[in-house]
Coordinates of C-alpha atoms in Angstrom, one line a residue:
M1 CA -39.0 -26.6 23.3
K2 CA -35.4 -26.6 24.8
L3 CA -33.9 -28.9 22.2
L4 CA -35.1 -26.3 19.7
N5 CA -33.5 -23.4 21.5
T6 CA -30.1 -25.5 22.0
K7 CA -30.0 -26.2 18.2
K8 CA -30.4 -22.5 17.2
K9 CA -27.9 -21.7 19.9
K10 CA -25.8 -24.0 18.1
I11 CA -26.3 -22.8 14.4
L12 CA -25.8 -19.4 15.6
A13 CA -22.8 -20.1 17.5
A14 CA -21.5 -21.8 14.5
S15 CA -22.4 -18.9 12.1
F16 CA -20.2 -16.3 14.2
V17 CA -17.5 -19.0 13.9
V18 CA -17.7 -18.5 10.4
A19 CA -18.2 -14.8 10.3
V20 CA -15.2 -14.5 12.4
I21 CA -13.1 -16.6 10.3
W22 CA -14.1 -15.0 7.0
A23 CA -13.3 -11.7 8.6
G24 CA -9.7 -13.3 9.3
V25 CA -9.0 -14.3 5.9
E26 CA -10.4 -11.4 4.2
F27 CA -8.0 -9.1 6.4
W28 CA -4.9 -11.6 6.0
A29 CA -5.3 -11.0 2.3
K30 CA -5.7 -7.3 2.3
Q31 CA -2.5 -7.3 4.5
Q32 CA -0.5 -9.6 1.9
I33 CA -1.6 -7.0 -1.1
E34 CA -0.4 -4.0 0.8
Q35 CA 2.8 -5.4 1.6
C36 CA 3.8 -6.6 -1.9
L37 CA 2.6 -3.4 -3.5
E38 CA 4.7 -1.3 -0.6
N39 CA 7.5 -3.7 -1.9
A40 CA 7.0 -2.3 -5.4
L41 CA 6.0 -5.4 -6.8
I42 CA 2.9 -6.8 -8.8
W43 CA -0.2 -8.4 -7.1
D44 CA -2.1 -10.8 -9.5
Y45 CA -5.6 -10.9 -8.7
D46 CA -6.2 -13.9 -10.8
E47 CA -3.8 -16.1 -9.2
N48 CA -3.7 -14.0 -5.6
R49 CA -0.2 -14.2 -5.2
C50 CA 2.4 -11.6 -5.1
R51 CA 5.0 -11.3 -8.5
D52 CA 7.8 -9.9 -9.5
D53 CA 7.5 -11.2 -13.1
C54 CA 5.0 -9.0 -14.1
L55 CA 6.0 -5.4 -15.5
K56 CA 2.2 -4.5 -14.7
W57 CA -1.0 -6.3 -14.0
G58 CA -4.6 -5.5 -15.0
E59 CA -7.9 -7.1 -15.0
G60 CA -8.5 -6.4 -18.7
F61 CA -5.2 -8.1 -19.7
G62 CA -3.5 -10.2 -16.7
C63 CA 0.5 -10.2 -16.0
I64 CA 2.5 -8.3 -18.6
K65 CA 5.4 -11.2 -18.3
L66 CA 8.9 -9.9 -18.1
T67 CA 12.1 -12.4 -18.6
A68 CA 14.7 -13.7 -16.2
E69 CA 16.8 -11.1 -16.9
E70 CA 14.1 -8.1 -16.8
T71 CA 13.3 -9.3 -13.7
A72 CA 16.6 -9.4 -12.2
T73 CA 17.5 -6.1 -13.8
I74 CA 14.0 -4.3 -12.4
K75 CA 14.9 -6.1 -9.1
E76 CA 17.9 -4.6 -8.9
C77 CA 16.5 -0.9 -9.4
R78 CA 12.7 -1.6 -8.0
F79 CA 12.4 1.7 -6.3
K80 CA 14.4 4.1 -8.7
T81 CA 12.1 6.3 -10.9
D82 CA 14.5 6.2 -14.1
C83 CA 15.5 2.5 -14.1
I84 CA 13.5 1.0 -16.7
T85 CA 14.5 2.4 -19.9
N86 CA 11.4 3.4 -22.7
D87 CA 13.2 0.5 -25.4
M88 CA 13.0 -2.3 -22.2
I89 CA 9.1 -1.1 -22.2
R90 CA 8.8 -1.3 -26.0
T91 CA 10.4 -4.5 -25.8
I92 CA 8.4 -5.9 -23.3
C93 CA 5.1 -4.6 -24.5
L94 CA 5.7 -5.7 -28.3
R95 CA 6.8 -9.6 -26.7
N96 CA 3.5 -9.6 -24.7
G97 CA 1.4 -8.9 -27.6
K98 CA 0.5 -5.5 -27.0
A99 CA 1.1 -2.5 -29.1
Y100 CA 3.6 0.5 -28.0
N101 CA 3.0 4.2 -29.0
E102 CA 6.0 5.9 -30.4
G103 CA 5.2 9.3 -29.9
N104 CA 4.4 9.1 -26.0
R105 CA 6.1 5.9 -25.6
N106 CA 3.4 4.1 -23.9
C107 CA 2.2 0.5 -24.2
R108 CA -1.5 -0.1 -24.8
Y109 CA -1.7 -2.7 -22.2
D110 CA -5.5 -3.6 -23.3
F111 CA -4.3 -3.7 -26.8
K112 CA -6.7 -6.6 -28.3
P113 CA -5.8 -8.3 -32.2
E114 CA -8.7 -6.5 -33.6
L115 CA -7.3 -2.9 -33.1
C116 CA -4.2 -3.9 -35.4
Y117 CA -3.4 -1.2 -37.5
K118 CA -6.5 0.9 -36.3
L119 CA -5.1 3.2 -33.4
S120 CA -4.6 6.7 -34.3
G121 CA -1.1 8.1 -33.9
T122 CA 2.4 6.5 -34.7
W123 CA 2.3 2.7 -33.3
T124 CA 4.1 0.0 -33.4
Y125 CA 2.4 -3.3 -33.5
P126 CA 3.0 -6.8 -32.2
E127 CA 4.0 -9.4 -34.5
L128 CA 0.6 -11.1 -34.0
C129 CA -0.7 -8.2 -36.1
D130 CA 1.5 -9.6 -39.0
E131 CA 0.0 -13.1 -38.9

């Protein structure tokens, strides 16, 4: 009976240690994400890392990649509101295979090829729509 109690205590202690480690890892991960976002960078939830080479990241479309030149330009003015021009957004959007709305000057980040030439409004479609 005493051996059984010792075994239970060891299992309980091991479970407690695992729970504490898991909570610590979760806390650390949240801190990393918050620090990344506070620095006006992009957190990539697929790769679990902070990135400066994405314009935007979303669960449905991943990283909207920037060139090295775009990354440098945006890094210089990351906290300014008028730094990224509409032409830059348009170029980045189309290069990443997304549709760009000329009317409201927004990128359709969740754009899929099956939507080619089917959106209402004035859209510029990526080259993949012409293939």
